[in-house]
Amino acid sequence: MKKILFYCQYLAGMGHLVRSTEIIRSLVKDFQVCLVIGGEPITGFTVPSGAEVVYLPALREDAGELIAFGQSLESIKARRIERLLLVCDQFQPDCVITECFPFSKYKMSFELVPLLEWAKAAQVKVVCSLRDLVMTQKMSEKGMVRKKARIHDQICRYYDLVLYHCDRNLQPLDACFPTAADLDCEVFYTGYVAQAPSLMLQEKIQGPSIVASVGGGRDGYPLLKAVIGASPLLTDAIPHHIYAFAGPFMPVSQFEALQALAATKSNLTLRRFTPNLISSLLQADLSISLGGYNTTMNVLRTHVRSLIVPSPSVDQADEQRSRAALLAQRNIVDLLTARQLSPYALAYAILRRLAQPKPTHAINLEGARNASERLRSLLYKAPSKRQITTAA
């Protein structure tokens, strides 16, 4: 059985980990997989059975800077490089997958370039697992040119394949990375990575419900505060109960403040985290979220009505707003702004969306399965380079 080492680093939220583990859920059927995790461990989050998991000393990002836990950043960096290369020597993968790098996560190049050099010397295949939107951060024209040149150089130097987790009919890569056709490796459109219906382990919700979620939670306080503020206005208008999930990374002080606000709201239940959000959305009449990749995929998979208020984070707002705008144009979601987070404005938006029918679409959500099939082909017969292909 071929071996795949899958490197995943999440710095702010947990979306990259959720997407990566969903892909791994398909990979473990045909490959021996070692998942290398570089972010903070998340209580209650489970990795698919059959995959080996290795945790590097954790790093996160705050105000654009890497933050280490317990030791100096340079010490942690050195330990991570040593650990990562030791895992490679011990596991001996046939393929190395880097999640998003080199299109993003450049701060991790201190360990990823040594990993890629190891792969090159060992003559193993190298693959990039790439989400739907890249190059969303604002920067100068010169900075953008340098970044594109760096990505192009590293793709051409190290990579055999880019797995682009998107529906080509909705978001072609060249729309956000104009030089995609010049990359010296295959770009394969897998479709979006969404949880499979067979894996929706249901946690039964009683009665009509609304689900409010904010991903990892670091930027979710304003939205959940607004939802709690709007809940009394909805008590007599609709029979729905609101389930709000704060996320594992929301600061304790913010979560405790939300708990105090929610304590007297009879139609609202606040919880810290659910590892099975899609089960709640499957039973809900409405989703309210920031619009991260994985929550949006859950919305598409379950066809639940949805309100999206993009994250206030400078690093994530453009990505989330761009994705939501594409879907809002097709009447699949409603896109709200921060100005609509007053109690009355949000309550009105909730009632308006609930009055509309459930959305329909034909967006490709089989990204995990298609990625696994393409990797089987890659590792058993090498494709020619310079291709841009799409899953059937």
Short mmCIF file of C-alpha atoms in Angstrom, two decimals:
data_model
loop_
_atom_site.label_atom_id
_atom_site.label_comp_id
_atom_site.label_asym_id
_atom_site.label_seq_id
_atom_site.Cartn_x
_atom_site.Cartn_y
_atom_site.Cartn_z
CA MET A 1 0.00 0.00 0.00
CA LYS A 2 1.37 3.40 -1.00
CA LYS A 3 2.14 5.89 1.76
CA ILE A 4 1.06 9.54 1.92
CA LEU A 5 2.37 12.12 4.36
CA PHE A 6 -0.19 14.94 4.67
CA TYR A 7 1.10 18.19 6.25
CA CYS A 8 -1.59 20.48 7.71
CA GLN A 9 -0.96 23.78 9.52
CA TYR A 10 -3.85 25.91 10.77
CA LEU A 11 -2.89 29.25 12.28
CA ALA A 12 -6.13 31.08 13.15
CA GLY A 13 -9.19 28.88 12.73
CA MET A 14 -9.65 25.16 12.18
CA GLY A 15 -10.94 25.10 8.61
CA HIS A 16 -7.73 23.76 7.09
CA LEU A 17 -7.76 20.83 9.51
CA VAL A 18 -11.43 20.01 8.86
CA ARG A 19 -10.92 20.01 5.09
CA SER A 20 -7.71 17.97 5.32
CA THR A 21 -9.24 15.29 7.52
CA GLU A 22 -12.23 14.98 5.19
CA ILE A 23 -9.82 14.28 2.31
CA ILE A 24 -7.96 11.81 4.51
CA ARG A 25 -11.24 10.04 5.23
CA SER A 26 -11.24 9.06 1.55
CA LEU A 27 -7.49 8.43 1.33
CA VAL A 28 -7.30 5.84 4.14
CA LYS A 29 -9.37 3.44 2.05
CA ASP A 30 -6.46 3.04 -0.39
CA PHE A 31 -3.37 4.53 1.24
CA GLN A 32 -1.39 4.42 4.45
CA VAL A 33 -1.66 8.01 5.68
CA CYS A 34 0.36 9.98 8.20
CA LEU A 35 -1.23 13.32 9.10
CA VAL A 36 1.23 15.91 10.44
CA ILE A 37 -0.59 18.59 12.44
CA GLY A 38 1.13 21.87 13.27
CA GLY A 39 -1.67 23.75 15.07
CA GLU A 40 -3.13 23.65 18.56
CA PRO A 41 -4.81 20.34 19.46
CA ILE A 42 -8.61 20.67 19.50
CA THR A 43 -10.51 18.90 22.25
CA GLY A 44 -13.26 16.74 20.80
CA PHE A 45 -11.96 16.76 17.24
CA THR A 46 -11.29 13.30 15.84
CA VAL A 47 -9.13 12.21 12.93
CA PRO A 48 -10.43 9.42 10.66
CA SER A 49 -9.55 5.98 11.97
CA GLY A 50 -6.74 4.35 10.05
CA ALA A 51 -4.61 7.48 9.81
CA GLU A 52 -1.47 7.93 11.89
CA VAL A 53 -1.26 11.38 13.52
CA VAL A 54 1.88 13.29 14.43
CA TYR A 55 1.69 16.60 16.30
CA LEU A 56 4.47 19.13 15.85
CA PRO A 57 5.06 21.63 18.69
CA ALA A 58 2.09 23.94 18.13
CA LEU A 59 2.21 27.35 16.47
CA ARG A 60 -0.55 29.86 15.92
CA GLU A 61 -0.74 33.34 14.39
CA ASP A 62 -1.67 36.59 16.08
CA ALA A 63 -1.58 40.01 14.38
CA GLY A 64 0.37 38.49 11.50
CA GLU A 65 3.09 36.99 13.69
CA LEU A 66 3.78 33.37 14.60
CA ILE A 67 3.22 32.61 18.28
CA ALA A 68 4.84 29.67 20.08
CA PHE A 69 3.70 28.01 23.31
CA GLY A 70 6.01 27.70 26.30
CA GLN A 71 9.33 28.23 24.50
CA SER A 72 10.96 30.75 22.23
CA LEU A 73 9.79 30.83 18.63
CA GLU A 74 13.24 29.94 17.31
CA SER A 75 13.47 26.96 19.64
CA ILE A 76 10.07 25.71 18.54
CA LYS A 77 11.00 26.16 14.88
CA ALA A 78 14.13 24.07 15.31
CA ARG A 79 12.21 21.32 17.11
CA ARG A 80 9.54 21.27 14.42
CA ILE A 81 12.05 20.92 11.57
CA GLU A 82 13.83 18.09 13.38
CA ARG A 83 10.56 16.33 14.15
CA LEU A 84 9.16 16.74 10.63
CA LEU A 85 12.24 15.33 8.91
CA LEU A 86 12.45 12.48 11.42
CA VAL A 87 8.86 11.53 10.59
CA CYS A 88 9.76 11.52 6.89
CA ASP A 89 12.74 9.23 7.51
CA GLN A 90 10.67 6.87 9.63
CA PHE A 91 7.45 6.86 7.58
CA GLN A 92 9.12 6.87 4.15
CA PRO A 93 6.17 8.28 2.18
CA ASP A 94 5.61 7.77 -1.53
CA CYS A 95 3.88 11.16 -1.67
CA VAL A 96 4.01 14.37 0.38
CA ILE A 97 0.96 16.67 0.43
CA THR A 98 1.27 20.24 1.66
CA GLU A 99 -2.00 21.93 2.56
CA CYS A 100 -2.20 25.30 0.70
CA PHE A 101 1.58 25.91 0.55
CA PRO A 102 3.12 27.49 -1.51
CA PHE A 103 0.01 29.54 -2.38
CA SER A 104 -0.28 30.58 1.26
CA LYS A 105 1.31 29.86 4.66
CA TYR A 106 4.63 31.33 3.52
CA LYS A 107 5.52 31.84 7.20
CA MET A 108 5.91 28.07 7.38
CA SER A 109 8.58 27.95 4.68
CA PHE A 110 11.24 27.58 7.39
CA GLU A 111 10.14 23.92 7.71
CA LEU A 112 8.33 23.31 4.44
CA VAL A 113 11.30 24.05 2.20
CA PRO A 114 13.39 21.44 4.10
CA LEU A 115 10.44 19.03 3.76
CA LEU A 116 10.24 19.67 0.01
CA GLU A 117 14.01 19.27 -0.36
CA TRP A 118 13.75 15.94 1.46
CA ALA A 119 10.98 14.86 -0.92
CA LYS A 120 12.99 15.96 -3.95
CA ALA A 121 16.07 14.04 -2.79
CA ALA A 122 13.93 10.97 -2.02
CA GLN A 123 12.22 11.25 -5.43
CA VAL A 124 8.72 11.09 -3.98
CA LYS A 125 5.70 12.81 -5.49
CA VAL A 126 4.75 16.23 -4.10
CA VAL A 127 1.17 17.56 -4.17
CA CYS A 128 -0.49 20.81 -3.09
CA SER A 129 -3.98 20.58 -1.56
CA LEU A 130 -5.49 23.99 -2.35
CA ARG A 131 -8.77 25.57 -1.25
CA ASP A 132 -10.98 27.55 -3.64
CA LEU A 133 -9.69 31.11 -3.08
CA VAL A 134 -6.09 32.32 -3.02
CA MET A 135 -4.37 35.70 -3.26
CA THR A 136 -7.18 37.42 -1.34
CA GLN A 137 -5.01 39.48 0.99
CA LYS A 138 -4.46 43.08 -0.03
CA MET A 139 -0.86 44.01 -0.85
CA SER A 140 1.09 46.34 -3.08
CA GLU A 141 1.48 45.61 -6.77
CA LYS A 142 5.18 44.88 -6.26
CA GLY A 143 4.35 42.60 -3.34
CA MET A 144 1.80 40.74 -5.44
CA VAL A 145 4.30 40.29 -8.29
CA ARG A 146 6.91 38.92 -5.88
CA LYS A 147 4.41 36.54 -4.30
CA LYS A 148 3.25 35.19 -7.67
CA ALA A 149 6.86 34.71 -8.77
CA ARG A 150 7.68 32.86 -5.53
CA ILE A 151 4.67 30.56 -5.89
CA HIS A 152 5.50 29.86 -9.53
CA ASP A 153 9.14 29.09 -8.69
CA GLN A 154 8.31 26.68 -5.87
CA ILE A 155 5.57 24.90 -7.82
CA CYS A 156 7.90 24.37 -10.76
CA ARG A 157 10.80 23.33 -8.53
CA TYR A 158 9.02 20.81 -6.31
CA TYR A 159 5.42 19.94 -7.25
CA ASP A 160 3.89 17.25 -9.43
CA LEU A 161 0.22 18.13 -8.93
CA VAL A 162 -2.10 20.81 -7.54
CA LEU A 163 -5.43 19.50 -6.24
CA TYR A 164 -7.72 22.52 -6.46
CA HIS A 165 -10.73 21.97 -4.21
CA CYS A 166 -13.31 23.90 -6.16
CA ASP A 167 -15.97 23.57 -8.83
CA ARG A 168 -14.45 24.97 -12.02
CA ASN A 169 -17.81 26.30 -13.15
CA LEU A 170 -18.03 28.44 -10.03
CA GLN A 171 -14.46 29.57 -9.33
CA PRO A 172 -11.69 28.87 -11.88
CA LEU A 173 -8.18 29.15 -10.48
CA ASP A 174 -7.11 31.81 -12.95
CA ALA A 175 -9.82 34.12 -11.55
CA CYS A 176 -7.78 34.50 -8.36
CA PHE A 177 -4.36 33.38 -9.66
CA PRO A 178 -4.07 34.73 -13.22
CA THR A 179 -0.86 32.84 -14.10
CA ALA A 180 -2.34 29.41 -13.32
CA ALA A 181 -1.90 28.25 -16.91
CA ASP A 182 1.85 28.88 -16.64
CA LEU A 183 2.38 26.52 -13.70
CA ASP A 184 4.67 23.65 -14.62
CA CYS A 185 2.47 20.90 -13.22
CA GLU A 186 -1.05 19.60 -13.51
CA VAL A 187 -3.88 21.55 -11.85
CA PHE A 188 -6.74 19.16 -11.12
CA TYR A 189 -10.19 20.49 -10.20
CA THR A 190 -11.51 18.06 -7.60
CA GLY A 191 -14.77 19.81 -6.80
CA TYR A 192 -15.39 21.22 -3.33
CA VAL A 193 -14.52 19.09 -0.31
CA ALA A 194 -17.71 18.48 1.67
CA GLN A 195 -18.63 15.86 4.20
CA ALA A 196 -20.32 12.83 2.67
CA PRO A 197 -24.00 12.28 3.54
CA SER A 198 -23.21 8.79 4.88
CA LEU A 199 -21.00 10.39 7.54
CA MET A 200 -23.66 12.71 8.95
CA LEU A 201 -23.86 11.19 12.42
CA GLN A 202 -27.02 12.82 13.61
CA GLU A 203 -27.44 14.46 16.99
CA LYS A 204 -31.20 14.81 17.17
CA ILE A 205 -32.57 18.33 17.54
CA GLN A 206 -36.12 18.70 18.80
CA GLY A 207 -38.38 21.02 16.82
CA PRO A 208 -37.62 23.79 14.32
CA SER A 209 -34.11 25.18 14.74
CA ILE A 210 -31.62 27.84 13.68
CA VAL A 211 -27.88 27.11 13.92
CA ALA A 212 -25.37 29.92 14.45
CA SER A 213 -21.68 28.99 14.15
CA VAL A 214 -18.36 30.83 13.86
CA GLY A 215 -15.80 28.18 12.91
CA GLY A 216 -12.81 28.18 15.25
CA GLY A 217 -14.27 31.19 17.02
CA ARG A 218 -11.41 33.68 17.26
CA ASP A 219 -13.38 36.26 15.25
CA GLY A 220 -16.88 35.07 16.07
CA TYR A 221 -17.83 37.13 19.13
CA PRO A 222 -19.59 40.02 17.28
CA LEU A 223 -21.80 37.66 15.27
CA LEU A 224 -22.87 35.49 18.20
CA LYS A 225 -23.47 38.56 20.36
CA ALA A 226 -25.76 39.88 17.61
CA VAL A 227 -27.60 36.55 17.37
CA ILE A 228 -28.17 36.51 21.12
CA GLY A 229 -29.36 40.13 20.95
CA ALA A 230 -31.84 39.30 18.19
CA SER A 231 -33.22 36.17 19.85
CA PRO A 232 -35.83 37.90 22.10
CA LEU A 233 -37.30 39.60 19.03
CA LEU A 234 -37.91 36.18 17.47
CA THR A 235 -39.50 34.47 20.47
CA ASP A 236 -43.10 35.24 19.52
CA ALA A 237 -42.52 35.45 15.77
CA ILE A 238 -41.27 31.92 15.04
CA PRO A 239 -41.21 28.60 16.96
CA HIS A 240 -37.50 28.04 16.32
CA HIS A 241 -34.85 27.32 18.92
CA ILE A 242 -31.40 28.80 18.25
CA TYR A 243 -28.30 26.66 18.78
CA ALA A 244 -25.12 28.75 18.87
CA PHE A 245 -21.61 27.27 18.72
CA ALA A 246 -18.71 29.49 19.82
CA GLY A 247 -15.75 27.46 18.55
CA PRO A 248 -12.74 26.03 20.41
CA PHE A 249 -10.50 29.07 19.87
CA MET A 250 -12.83 31.83 21.10
CA PRO A 251 -11.12 33.57 24.06
CA VAL A 252 -12.48 32.42 27.41
CA SER A 253 -13.46 35.96 28.40
CA GLN A 254 -15.58 36.36 25.26
CA PHE A 255 -17.25 32.97 25.70
CA GLU A 256 -18.09 33.77 29.31
CA ALA A 257 -19.56 37.12 28.23
CA LEU A 258 -21.76 35.30 25.70
CA GLN A 259 -22.81 32.82 28.37
CA ALA A 260 -23.96 35.69 30.58
CA LEU A 261 -25.96 37.21 27.71
CA ALA A 262 -27.51 33.87 26.73
CA ALA A 263 -28.46 32.81 30.27
CA THR A 264 -31.87 34.49 30.18
CA LYS A 265 -32.76 33.67 26.55
CA SER A 266 -35.33 30.87 26.59
CA ASN A 267 -35.12 30.25 22.84
CA LEU A 268 -31.31 29.98 22.64
CA THR A 269 -28.71 27.39 23.67
CA LEU A 270 -25.02 28.33 23.61
CA ARG A 271 -22.39 25.63 23.34
CA ARG A 272 -18.62 25.78 23.13
CA PHE A 273 -18.03 23.46 20.16
CA THR A 274 -19.51 20.67 18.08
CA PRO A 275 -17.36 18.29 16.02
CA ASN A 276 -20.45 17.42 13.99
CA LEU A 277 -21.88 20.73 12.80
CA ILE A 278 -23.24 19.21 9.61
CA SER A 279 -25.63 17.01 11.61
CA SER A 280 -27.18 20.11 13.19
CA LEU A 281 -27.39 21.89 9.83
CA LEU A 282 -29.08 18.88 8.26
CA GLN A 283 -31.96 19.33 10.70
CA ALA A 284 -31.99 23.15 10.80
CA ASP A 285 -34.14 25.59 8.85
CA LEU A 286 -31.45 28.29 8.82
CA SER A 287 -27.67 28.62 9.22
CA ILE A 288 -26.02 31.84 10.38
CA SER A 289 -22.24 31.89 9.97
CA LEU A 290 -19.09 33.75 8.98
CA GLY A 291 -18.85 31.79 5.74
CA GLY A 292 -15.63 29.83 6.10
CA TYR A 293 -14.89 27.10 3.54
CA ASN A 294 -16.10 24.12 5.58
CA THR A 295 -19.24 25.71 7.01
CA THR A 296 -20.17 26.86 3.51
CA MET A 297 -19.66 23.33 2.20
CA ASN A 298 -21.95 22.04 4.96
CA VAL A 299 -24.54 24.59 3.86
CA LEU A 300 -24.26 23.44 0.25
CA ARG A 301 -24.40 19.77 1.20
CA THR A 302 -27.50 20.12 3.38
CA HIS A 303 -29.28 22.75 1.22
CA VAL A 304 -30.11 24.68 4.39
CA ARG A 305 -31.08 28.35 4.11
CA SER A 306 -28.11 30.50 5.04
CA LEU A 307 -27.13 33.97 6.21
CA ILE A 308 -23.42 34.74 5.93
CA VAL A 309 -21.69 37.64 7.68
CA PRO A 310 -18.00 37.46 6.62
CA SER A 311 -15.40 37.42 9.38
CA PRO A 312 -14.16 40.84 10.59
CA SER A 313 -10.60 39.48 10.42
CA VAL A 314 -8.47 41.30 7.84
CA ASP A 315 -6.87 37.97 6.89
CA GLN A 316 -10.16 36.15 6.22
CA ALA A 317 -12.83 38.72 5.30
CA ASP A 318 -12.01 38.97 1.58
CA GLU A 319 -11.93 35.19 1.19
CA GLN A 320 -15.22 34.69 2.97
CA ARG A 321 -16.91 37.65 1.32
CA SER A 322 -15.79 36.57 -2.15
CA ARG A 323 -17.08 33.02 -1.68
CA ALA A 324 -20.38 34.20 -0.22
CA ALA A 325 -20.85 36.74 -3.02
CA LEU A 326 -20.52 34.01 -5.66
CA LEU A 327 -23.23 32.01 -3.93
CA ALA A 328 -25.44 35.03 -3.19
CA GLN A 329 -25.48 35.82 -6.92
CA ARG A 330 -27.09 32.40 -7.40
CA ASN A 331 -29.55 32.94 -4.50
CA ILE A 332 -27.99 30.06 -2.56
CA VAL A 333 -27.13 32.23 0.48
CA ASP A 334 -27.86 35.74 1.75
CA LEU A 335 -24.79 37.92 2.27
CA LEU A 336 -25.02 40.39 5.16
CA THR A 337 -22.69 43.15 6.31
CA ALA A 338 -21.53 44.12 9.79
CA ARG A 339 -24.06 46.99 9.67
CA GLN A 340 -26.86 44.41 9.70
CA LEU A 341 -25.82 43.00 13.07
CA SER A 342 -28.11 45.21 15.11
CA PRO A 343 -30.83 43.12 16.82
CA TYR A 344 -33.70 44.43 14.66
CA ALA A 345 -31.81 44.25 11.37
CA LEU A 346 -30.61 40.71 12.03
CA ALA A 347 -34.04 39.55 13.22
CA TYR A 348 -35.57 40.95 10.01
CA ALA A 349 -32.93 39.14 7.87
CA ILE A 350 -33.65 35.89 9.72
CA LEU A 351 -37.40 36.13 9.16
CA ARG A 352 -36.96 37.09 5.51
CA ARG A 353 -34.67 34.13 4.76
CA LEU A 354 -36.89 31.67 6.61
CA ALA A 355 -39.79 32.74 4.37
CA GLN A 356 -37.86 31.69 1.26
CA PRO A 357 -37.65 28.13 -0.11
CA LYS A 358 -34.58 25.98 0.47
CA PRO A 359 -31.87 26.67 -2.12
CA THR A 360 -31.08 24.27 -4.93
CA HIS A 361 -27.81 23.89 -6.83
CA ALA A 362 -25.69 21.41 -8.79
CA ILE A 363 -22.27 22.38 -7.39
CA ASN A 364 -19.68 19.59 -7.35
CA LEU A 365 -19.11 18.59 -3.70
CA GLU A 366 -17.16 15.37 -4.30
CA GLY A 367 -13.72 16.88 -3.81
CA ALA A 368 -12.49 14.33 -1.26
CA ARG A 369 -13.41 11.32 -3.38
CA ASN A 370 -12.08 12.86 -6.59
CA ALA A 371 -8.81 13.87 -4.90
CA SER A 372 -8.31 10.30 -3.71
CA GLU A 373 -8.96 8.91 -7.19
CA ARG A 374 -6.51 11.35 -8.76
CA LEU A 375 -3.83 10.43 -6.23
CA ARG A 376 -4.31 6.74 -7.00
CA SER A 377 -3.64 7.54 -10.63
CA LEU A 378 -0.63 9.72 -9.77
CA LEU A 379 1.06 7.15 -7.58
CA TYR A 380 0.55 4.20 -9.87
CA LYS A 381 1.13 5.81 -13.25
CA ALA A 382 2.73 9.20 -13.70
CA PRO A 383 0.69 11.75 -15.71
CA SER A 384 2.19 14.19 -18.16
CA LYS A 385 2.77 17.70 -16.88
CA ARG A 386 1.26 21.05 -17.96
CA GLN A 387 -2.37 20.04 -17.65
CA ILE A 388 -5.44 21.69 -16.22
CA THR A 389 -8.03 19.00 -15.70
CA THR A 390 -11.38 18.56 -14.01
CA ALA A 391 -12.95 15.61 -12.24
CA ALA A 392 -15.63 13.92 -14.31
#
